[in-house]
Coordinates of C-alpha atoms in Angstrom, one line a residue:
X1 CA 10.0 -7.7 -20.8
X2 CA 11.9 -5.6 -18.3
X3 CA 13.5 -6.2 -15.1
X4 CA 10.6 -5.2 -13.2
X5 CA 8.6 -8.0 -14.7
X6 CA 10.8 -10.5 -13.4
X7 CA 9.3 -13.5 -11.5
X8 CA 10.4 -14.7 -8.1
X9 CA 12.3 -17.7 -9.6
X10 CA 13.8 -15.4 -12.1
X11 CA 14.9 -12.9 -9.4
X12 CA 16.3 -15.5 -7.3
X13 CA 18.4 -16.9 -10.3
X14 CA 19.8 -13.4 -11.0
X15 CA 20.7 -12.8 -7.3
X16 CA 22.4 -16.4 -7.3
X17 CA 24.5 -15.6 -10.4
X18 CA 25.3 -12.1 -9.4
X19 CA 23.8 -10.7 -12.7
X20 CA 21.3 -8.5 -10.6
X21 CA 21.4 -7.6 -6.9
X22 CA 18.3 -7.0 -4.7
X23 CA 19.4 -3.2 -4.4
X24 CA 19.9 -3.0 -8.3
X25 CA 16.2 -4.6 -8.7
X26 CA 14.7 -2.4 -6.1
X27 CA 16.1 0.8 -7.6
X28 CA 14.6 -0.2 -11.1
X29 CA 11.3 -1.1 -9.4
X30 CA 11.4 2.3 -7.5
X31 CA 11.4 4.2 -10.9
X32 CA 8.5 2.1 -12.1
X33 CA 6.5 2.7 -9.2
X34 CA 7.1 6.5 -9.4
X35 CA 5.7 6.2 -12.9
X36 CA 2.6 4.4 -12.2
X37 CA 1.5 5.5 -8.7
X38 CA 0.1 9.0 -9.4
X39 CA -2.3 7.3 -11.7
X40 CA -3.5 4.3 -9.7
X41 CA -2.8 5.3 -5.9
X42 CA -2.2 1.7 -4.8
X43 CA 0.2 2.3 -1.9
X44 CA -0.1 3.5 1.6
X45 CA 2.9 4.1 3.9
X46 CA 5.2 3.7 0.9
X47 CA 8.8 4.0 2.2
X48 CA 11.5 3.8 -0.6
X49 CA 14.2 4.9 1.8
X50 CA 13.5 2.0 4.0
X51 CA 13.2 -0.4 1.1
X52 CA 16.7 0.7 -0.3
X53 CA 18.2 -0.1 3.2
X54 CA 16.4 -3.6 3.3
X55 CA 17.6 -4.4 -0.4
X56 CA 21.1 -3.3 0.5
X57 CA 21.3 -5.7 3.5
X58 CA 19.9 -8.4 1.3
X59 CA 22.4 -7.7 -1.3
X60 CA 25.1 -8.2 1.2
X61 CA 23.6 -11.4 2.5
X62 CA 23.4 -12.8 -1.1
X63 CA 27.1 -11.9 -1.6
X64 CA 28.0 -14.0 1.6
X65 CA 25.4 -16.8 0.7
X66 CA 23.8 -16.2 4.0
X67 CA 20.2 -15.6 3.0
X68 CA 17.4 -15.5 5.6
X69 CA 14.9 -17.3 3.6
X70 CA 13.5 -18.1 0.2
X71 CA 12.0 -14.5 -0.2
X72 CA 15.2 -12.7 0.7
X73 CA 15.5 -9.5 -1.3
X74 CA 11.9 -10.1 -2.8
X75 CA 9.9 -6.8 -2.7
X76 CA 6.5 -7.3 -1.2
X77 CA 3.4 -5.2 -0.1
X78 CA 0.9 -6.0 2.6
X79 CA -2.7 -5.0 2.6
X80 CA -3.2 -2.2 5.1
X81 CA -5.4 -4.3 7.3
X82 CA -2.4 -6.6 8.1
X83 CA -0.5 -5.0 11.0
X84 CA 3.1 -4.0 10.6
X85 CA 4.9 -3.1 13.9
X86 CA 5.1 0.6 14.7
X87 CA 2.7 1.6 11.9
X88 CA -0.9 2.6 12.0
X89 CA -3.8 0.4 10.7
X90 CA -6.4 2.8 9.7
X91 CA -8.7 0.3 8.3
X92 CA -9.3 2.4 5.3
X93 CA -11.5 4.8 7.2
X94 CA -11.1 8.3 8.7
X95 CA -13.0 7.2 11.7
X96 CA -10.1 5.1 13.1
X97 CA -7.8 6.8 15.6
X98 CA -4.2 6.4 14.3
X99 CA -2.1 4.3 16.7
X100 CA 1.1 2.5 15.9
X101 CA 0.7 -1.3 15.8
X102 CA 2.5 -3.3 18.7
X103 CA 3.6 -6.2 16.7
X104 CA 3.7 -7.5 13.1
X105 CA 0.6 -9.6 12.2
X106 CA 1.6 -13.3 11.3
X107 CA 2.0 -12.7 7.5
X108 CA 4.3 -9.8 8.2
X109 CA 6.3 -11.5 10.6
X110 CA 6.9 -14.4 8.5
X111 CA 7.9 -12.2 5.4
X112 CA 10.3 -10.4 7.5
X113 CA 11.9 -13.4 8.9
X114 CA 12.4 -14.7 5.4
X115 CA 14.2 -11.6 4.3
X116 CA 11.4 -10.0 2.1
X117 CA 11.6 -6.4 1.3
X118 CA 8.4 -4.9 2.7
X119 CA 8.2 -1.5 1.1
X120 CA 4.6 -0.4 1.5
X121 CA 1.1 -1.3 2.7
X122 CA -1.7 -1.3 0.0
X123 CA -5.0 0.4 0.1
X124 CA -8.4 -0.8 1.1
X125 CA -12.0 0.7 1.6
X126 CA -13.6 1.4 4.8
X127 CA -13.4 -1.5 7.2
X128 CA -12.6 -3.7 4.1
X129 CA -16.2 -3.9 3.4
X130 CA -16.4 -2.9 -0.1
X131 CA -15.2 -4.4 -3.4
X132 CA -13.9 -1.1 -4.5
X133 CA -10.9 1.2 -4.4
X134 CA -13.1 3.9 -2.8
X135 CA -12.1 4.9 0.6
X136 CA -12.7 7.7 3.2
X137 CA -9.0 7.6 4.1
X138 CA -7.1 6.5 1.1
X139 CA -6.9 8.2 -2.2
X140 CA -9.0 6.5 -4.9
X141 CA -7.3 3.4 -6.3
X142 CA -7.8 2.7 -9.9
X143 CA -7.5 -0.2 -12.2
X144 CA -4.3 -0.2 -14.3
X145 CA -6.0 -1.8 -17.4
X146 CA -8.3 1.5 -17.6
X147 CA -8.0 4.0 -14.9
X148 CA -11.6 5.1 -15.3
X149 CA -12.5 1.6 -14.0
X150 CA -12.5 0.1 -10.5
X151 CA -9.9 -2.6 -9.4
X152 CA -12.3 -4.2 -7.1
X153 CA -11.6 -4.9 -3.5
X154 CA -11.5 -4.9 -0.6
X155 CA -7.6 -5.8 -1.5
X156 CA -7.9 -2.7 -4.1
X157 CA -4.4 -1.4 -3.9
X158 CA -2.8 -5.0 -3.8
X159 CA -4.7 -6.0 -7.1
X160 CA -3.8 -2.7 -8.7
X161 CA 0.0 -3.0 -7.6
X162 CA 0.2 -6.6 -8.8
X163 CA -1.4 -5.6 -12.4
X164 CA 0.8 -2.6 -12.5
X165 CA 4.1 -4.6 -11.8
X166 CA 5.1 -3.3 -8.3
X167 CA 7.1 -6.4 -7.8
X168 CA 6.2 -10.1 -7.9
X169 CA 4.3 -10.4 -4.6
X170 CA 1.4 -8.7 -2.8
X171 CA -0.6 -10.1 0.1
X172 CA -4.3 -9.4 0.5
X173 CA -7.1 -10.6 2.7
X174 CA -10.5 -12.3 1.8
X175 CA -13.6 -12.7 4.0
X176 CA -16.2 -12.8 0.9
X177 CA -14.0 -12.6 -2.2
X178 CA -11.5 -9.8 -1.3
X179 CA -8.5 -11.5 -2.9
X180 CA -10.4 -13.1 -5.6
X181 CA -12.7 -10.5 -6.8
X182 CA -10.1 -7.8 -7.4
X183 CA -7.8 -10.5 -8.9
X184 CA -10.7 -11.2 -11.5
X185 CA -11.1 -7.5 -12.2
X186 CA -7.3 -6.8 -12.8
X187 CA -6.2 -10.0 -14.5
X188 CA -3.7 -11.3 -11.8
X189 CA -3.8 -14.6 -9.9
X190 CA -5.4 -14.4 -6.4
X191 CA -5.2 -17.4 -4.0
X192 CA -7.5 -17.9 -0.9
X193 CA -6.0 -20.8 0.9
X194 CA -7.9 -23.1 3.1
X195 CA -9.0 -21.3 6.2
X196 CA -6.1 -21.3 8.8
X197 CA -3.5 -22.2 6.2
X198 CA -2.0 -18.7 6.3
X199 CA -2.5 -17.5 10.1
X200 CA -4.4 -14.2 10.4
X201 CA -4.7 -12.0 13.3
X202 CA -7.3 -10.7 14.1
X203 CA -9.0 -13.9 13.2
X204 CA -12.8 -13.8 12.0
X205 CA -15.2 -16.3 10.6
X206 CA -14.3 -16.7 6.8
X207 CA -11.3 -14.5 7.1
X208 CA -8.1 -15.6 5.2
X209 CA -4.9 -14.1 4.1
X210 CA -3.8 -14.8 0.5
X211 CA -1.0 -14.0 -2.1
X212 CA -1.9 -12.0 -5.2
X213 CA 0.6 -12.1 -8.0
X214 CA 1.2 -12.1 -11.8
X215 CA 1.8 -15.9 -11.9
X216 CA 0.5 -19.2 -10.1
X217 CA 4.1 -19.9 -9.4
X218 CA 5.0 -16.8 -7.6
X219 CA 1.8 -17.2 -5.5
X220 CA 2.7 -20.8 -4.8
X221 CA 6.3 -19.9 -3.8
X222 CA 5.2 -17.6 -1.2
X223 CA 3.2 -20.3 0.5
X224 CA 6.2 -21.9 2.4
X225 CA 6.8 -18.6 4.1
X226 CA 3.3 -17.5 4.7
X227 CA 1.7 -20.8 5.8
X228 CA 4.0 -21.4 8.9
X229 CA 1.7 -21.6 12.0
X230 CA 1.2 -18.8 14.4
X231 CA -0.4 -19.2 18.0
X232 CA -2.4 -15.9 17.6
X233 CA -4.7 -17.4 15.2
X234 CA -6.6 -20.4 17.0
X235 CA -7.6 -21.9 13.5
X236 CA -4.0 -21.8 12.2
X237 CA -3.4 -25.2 10.7
X238 CA -0.5 -27.6 11.8
X239 CA 3.0 -27.3 10.1
X240 CA 3.0 -28.8 6.4
X241 CA 5.5 -30.6 4.6
X242 CA 4.1 -29.6 1.2
X243 CA 6.3 -29.2 -1.6
X244 CA 4.5 -25.8 -2.7
X245 CA 6.4 -25.9 -6.1
X246 CA 5.2 -29.4 -7.1
X247 CA 2.6 -28.1 -9.5
X248 CA 2.1 -30.9 -11.9
X249 CA -1.3 -32.6 -12.1
X250 CA -3.1 -35.5 -14.1
X251 CA -6.6 -34.6 -14.6
X252 CA -7.6 -38.2 -15.9
X253 CA -10.5 -39.5 -14.0
X254 CA -11.2 -36.1 -12.3
X255 CA -14.8 -34.8 -12.1
X256 CA -14.9 -31.0 -12.2
X257 CA -18.2 -29.0 -11.6
X258 CA -19.1 -26.2 -13.7
X259 CA -21.3 -23.7 -12.0
X260 CA -22.5 -20.7 -14.3
X261 CA -25.4 -19.6 -12.0
X262 CA -24.6 -18.5 -8.5
X263 CA -28.2 -18.8 -7.4
X264 CA -28.7 -15.1 -6.6
X265 CA -26.9 -11.8 -7.1
X266 CA -26.0 -10.1 -10.3
X267 CA -26.5 -12.0 -13.6
X268 CA -23.4 -13.3 -15.2
X269 CA -22.7 -11.2 -18.3
X270 CA -22.6 -13.0 -21.7
X271 CA -18.6 -12.5 -22.4
X272 CA -17.9 -13.8 -18.8
X273 CA -20.1 -17.0 -19.4
X274 CA -18.5 -17.7 -22.7
X275 CA -15.0 -17.2 -21.4
X276 CA -15.6 -19.6 -18.5
X277 CA -17.3 -22.2 -20.7
X278 CA -14.3 -22.0 -23.0
X279 CA -12.0 -22.6 -20.0
X280 CA -14.0 -25.6 -18.8
X281 CA -13.5 -27.1 -22.4
X282 CA -9.7 -26.9 -21.8
X283 CA -10.0 -29.0 -18.7
X284 CA -12.3 -31.5 -20.4
X285 CA -9.7 -31.7 -23.4
X286 CA -7.1 -32.6 -20.6
X287 CA -9.0 -35.5 -19.4
X288 CA -11.4 -34.2 -16.6
X289 CA -15.1 -34.9 -16.8
X290 CA -17.0 -31.5 -16.7
X291 CA -20.4 -31.7 -14.8
X292 CA -22.9 -28.9 -14.9
X293 CA -23.8 -28.2 -11.3
X294 CA -26.5 -26.2 -9.5
X295 CA -25.8 -23.1 -7.2
X296 CA -24.7 -23.4 -3.5
X297 CA -26.0 -20.1 -2.5
X298 CA -29.5 -19.0 -2.0
X299 CA -31.2 -15.6 -1.3
X300 CA -31.8 -16.5 2.2
X301 CA -28.1 -17.3 2.8
X302 CA -26.9 -13.9 1.2
X303 CA -29.4 -11.9 3.1
X304 CA -28.7 -13.5 6.4
X305 CA -25.2 -12.9 5.9
X306 CA -26.0 -9.2 5.2
X307 CA -27.8 -9.0 8.5
X308 CA -25.0 -10.5 10.3
X309 CA -22.2 -8.3 8.9
X310 CA -24.4 -5.2 9.4
X311 CA -24.8 -5.9 12.9
X312 CA -21.3 -6.8 13.5
X313 CA -19.9 -3.6 12.1
X314 CA -22.7 -1.5 13.7
X315 CA -21.5 -3.0 16.9
X316 CA -17.9 -1.9 16.2
X317 CA -18.9 1.7 15.2
X318 CA -21.9 2.6 17.4
X319 CA -19.9 3.8 20.4
X320 CA -17.9 6.3 18.2
X321 CA -18.6 9.8 18.7
X322 CA -20.9 11.4 16.1
X323 CA -17.9 13.2 14.3
X324 CA -16.0 10.2 13.8
X325 CA -18.9 8.0 12.7
X326 CA -19.9 10.7 10.2
X327 CA -16.4 10.6 8.8
X328 CA -17.0 6.8 7.6
X329 CA -17.7 6.6 3.7
X330 CA -21.5 7.3 3.5
X331 CA -22.2 4.1 1.5
X332 CA -20.6 2.0 4.4
X333 CA -22.1 4.1 7.1
X334 CA -25.6 4.0 5.8
X335 CA -25.3 0.3 5.2
X336 CA -24.1 -0.4 8.8
X337 CA -26.7 1.9 10.3
X338 CA -29.2 -0.8 9.3
X339 CA -27.6 -3.1 11.9
X340 CA -29.0 -0.9 14.6
X341 CA -32.4 -2.3 13.8
X342 CA -31.6 -5.9 13.6
X343 CA -32.6 -7.8 16.6
X344 CA -30.0 -9.9 18.4
X345 CA -31.9 -13.2 17.5
X346 CA -32.1 -12.1 13.7
X347 CA -28.3 -11.4 13.9
X348 CA -27.8 -14.9 15.2
X349 CA -30.1 -16.3 12.5
X350 CA -27.9 -14.4 9.9
X351 CA -24.8 -16.0 11.2
X352 CA -26.5 -19.4 11.0
X353 CA -26.7 -18.9 7.3
X354 CA -22.9 -19.2 7.2
X355 CA -23.6 -22.7 8.4
X356 CA -26.1 -23.5 5.7
X357 CA -23.5 -22.2 3.1
X358 CA -21.0 -24.7 4.6
X359 CA -23.3 -27.5 4.4
X360 CA -24.4 -26.7 0.8
X361 CA -20.8 -26.5 -0.3
X362 CA -20.0 -29.8 1.4
X363 CA -22.8 -31.5 -0.2
X364 CA -21.6 -30.3 -3.7
X365 CA -18.1 -31.6 -3.0
X366 CA -19.5 -35.2 -2.5
X367 CA -20.0 -35.1 -6.3
X368 CA -17.0 -33.2 -7.6
X369 CA -13.4 -33.1 -7.2
X370 CA -13.0 -29.4 -7.9
X371 CA -15.3 -26.5 -9.2
X372 CA -15.1 -23.8 -12.0
X373 CA -17.1 -20.7 -12.0
X374 CA -16.9 -17.1 -12.9
X375 CA -15.0 -15.0 -10.3
X376 CA -17.1 -12.0 -10.9
X377 CA -20.5 -11.7 -12.6
X378 CA -19.8 -8.3 -14.5
X379 CA -16.9 -7.1 -16.5
X380 CA -16.2 -3.8 -14.7
X381 CA -17.7 -0.7 -13.2
X382 CA -16.5 3.0 -12.5
X383 CA -13.6 3.7 -10.2
X384 CA -15.7 6.1 -8.3
X385 CA -18.4 3.6 -7.4
X386 CA -18.4 1.9 -3.9
X387 CA -19.5 -1.3 -5.4
X388 CA -20.8 -2.9 -8.6
X389 CA -24.5 -1.9 -7.8
X390 CA -23.3 1.3 -6.1
X391 CA -26.4 0.9 -3.9
X392 CA -25.9 0.3 -0.1
X393 CA -29.3 -1.5 -0.2
X394 CA -27.8 -4.1 -2.6
X395 CA -24.1 -4.5 -1.1
X396 CA -23.2 -8.1 -1.9
X397 CA -24.9 -8.9 -5.2
X398 CA -21.4 -9.4 -6.8
X399 CA -20.0 -11.8 -4.3
X400 CA -22.4 -14.8 -4.8
X401 CA -19.8 -16.8 -6.5
X402 CA -17.0 -16.2 -4.0
X403 CA -18.4 -15.8 -0.5
X404 CA -19.7 -19.5 0.1
X405 CA -16.2 -20.8 -0.1
X406 CA -15.0 -18.5 2.7
X407 CA -17.6 -19.9 4.8
X408 CA -16.8 -23.5 3.9
X409 CA -13.3 -22.9 4.5
X410 CA -12.1 -24.3 1.2
X411 CA -9.3 -23.2 -1.1
X412 CA -10.3 -21.0 -4.0
X413 CA -8.4 -19.0 -6.6
X414 CA -9.0 -16.5 -9.5
X415 CA -7.2 -16.8 -12.7
X416 CA -7.3 -14.7 -15.8
X417 CA -9.2 -16.7 -18.6
X418 CA -9.5 -13.9 -21.3
X419 CA -10.6 -10.3 -21.9
X420 CA -13.8 -8.5 -22.9
X421 CA -14.4 -6.5 -26.0
X422 CA -13.6 -3.5 -24.0
X423 CA -10.2 -5.0 -23.0
X424 CA -10.8 -5.7 -19.4
X425 CA -9.7 -8.9 -17.8
X426 CA -12.2 -11.9 -16.9
X427 CA -11.5 -14.1 -14.0
X428 CA -12.1 -17.8 -13.7
X429 CA -12.5 -19.1 -10.1
X430 CA -11.1 -22.6 -9.3
X431 CA -12.3 -24.1 -5.9
X432 CA -11.0 -27.3 -4.3
X433 CA -11.8 -29.5 -1.2
X434 CA -11.0 -28.2 2.3
X435 CA -7.5 -28.6 3.0
X436 CA -6.3 -29.5 -0.6
X437 CA -4.6 -26.1 -1.4
X438 CA -2.3 -27.9 -3.8
X439 CA -5.2 -29.2 -6.0
X440 CA -6.3 -25.5 -6.7
X441 CA -2.7 -24.5 -7.2
X442 CA -2.0 -27.3 -9.6
X443 CA -5.3 -26.8 -11.4
X444 CA -4.5 -23.1 -11.8
X445 CA -1.0 -23.8 -13.1
X446 CA -2.2 -26.3 -15.6
X447 CA -4.6 -23.7 -16.9
X448 CA -2.0 -21.1 -17.0
X449 CA 0.5 -23.5 -18.9
X450 CA -2.4 -24.2 -21.5
X451 CA -3.2 -20.5 -22.1
X452 CA 0.2 -19.1 -21.7
X453 CA 1.2 -16.8 -19.0
X454 CA 0.0 -13.3 -19.5
X455 CA 2.6 -11.1 -20.8
X456 CA 1.1 -8.0 -22.2
X457 CA 0.5 -6.2 -18.9
X458 CA -0.6 -2.5 -18.8
X459 CA 2.3 0.1 -19.2
X460 CA 2.8 3.3 -17.2
X461 CA 1.5 6.6 -18.4
X462 CA 4.0 8.3 -20.5
X463 CA 5.2 11.8 -19.3

């Protein structure tokens, strides 16, 4: 293990005992990023000069024991969709006019307040509407485990950066699985908290901000900072007094659902099914009762959401001039054009399917205390593909396990539960009741402790 693999806890200990400074750590990380970035293209607005200045200032604060907060000196990236003051937010597409943001979005503001070293934004596809590293604006982002493969998305760059070891913490967003899906495909831990737990601006139905990291503890550590309320998000939850690092749990008497069929979408591949079943047996061995459960999603729900999202995006891009609209990634442009033919009443009916998802999820959680499922139904897909189907007529066949929990506002995470014969990571999704973010983190940490923290991460290319 090298300095660039240190966790937040380890870094804070090294900063405290003066065996490593934030600046020394950053300079090592800068070299590591330089070795990786040409191969995976995870970053946007990467600014090592600014990072050096931020790390130097943090080093001086640590020397005086006058740190700003728990993340002082910790390098962090933010997904491109999360605004940072004075920098453009292209939304992953060449169709957007580049204008500097007036203010930091809530997550960026909280990280800055606590002294984090914000050194880059991370890539995403056009309008964040793909589970892919493909974008009309950014270079193609790739999966560090195998650069011919996709890192998933829409938090594509964040997942690639975390897997490649660009520091311990990366912040993504998730409206249908965009933190968890790429986490599953890159072997990292991705946490989508309860809706409103981490304030988001702009707010949207189902949209959450969440940490992406190599370990559960690093993600949990960030929550004290990220979960402070912000008036700009009308769904922002009240201040909490959680001890986010209290991660012990007793599974005795707990009933955990096991869902291996999403109800629609892509079929679960055999290797994924076997890995998730093996994970469930570990929870059972720890004292939980495992209950096989039926899907919460139906074809009507997923198709209704498709209609609603097409209509929404078409409403955003319909007034663009033809040249700008034609510059959108063709897959997304062609998909969104279908929204032009959707009647208003049908768009509303599509939105109403999000309420049906919420009811279905709520009904299931009258029977279980938590849920296990695959994160992704398939092992991997080519880096150049826009989605696992690569078909704009079938855009959401891969989100059937993840999207219901956005609409029900429940916390959910993806954690690595093994590898395929091809050497690609497999993700286990863990879902908890609404507002019980700690349960998901504790169950995730228990599984991580049983299986051992992943240590054999991909290494940068030589030469």
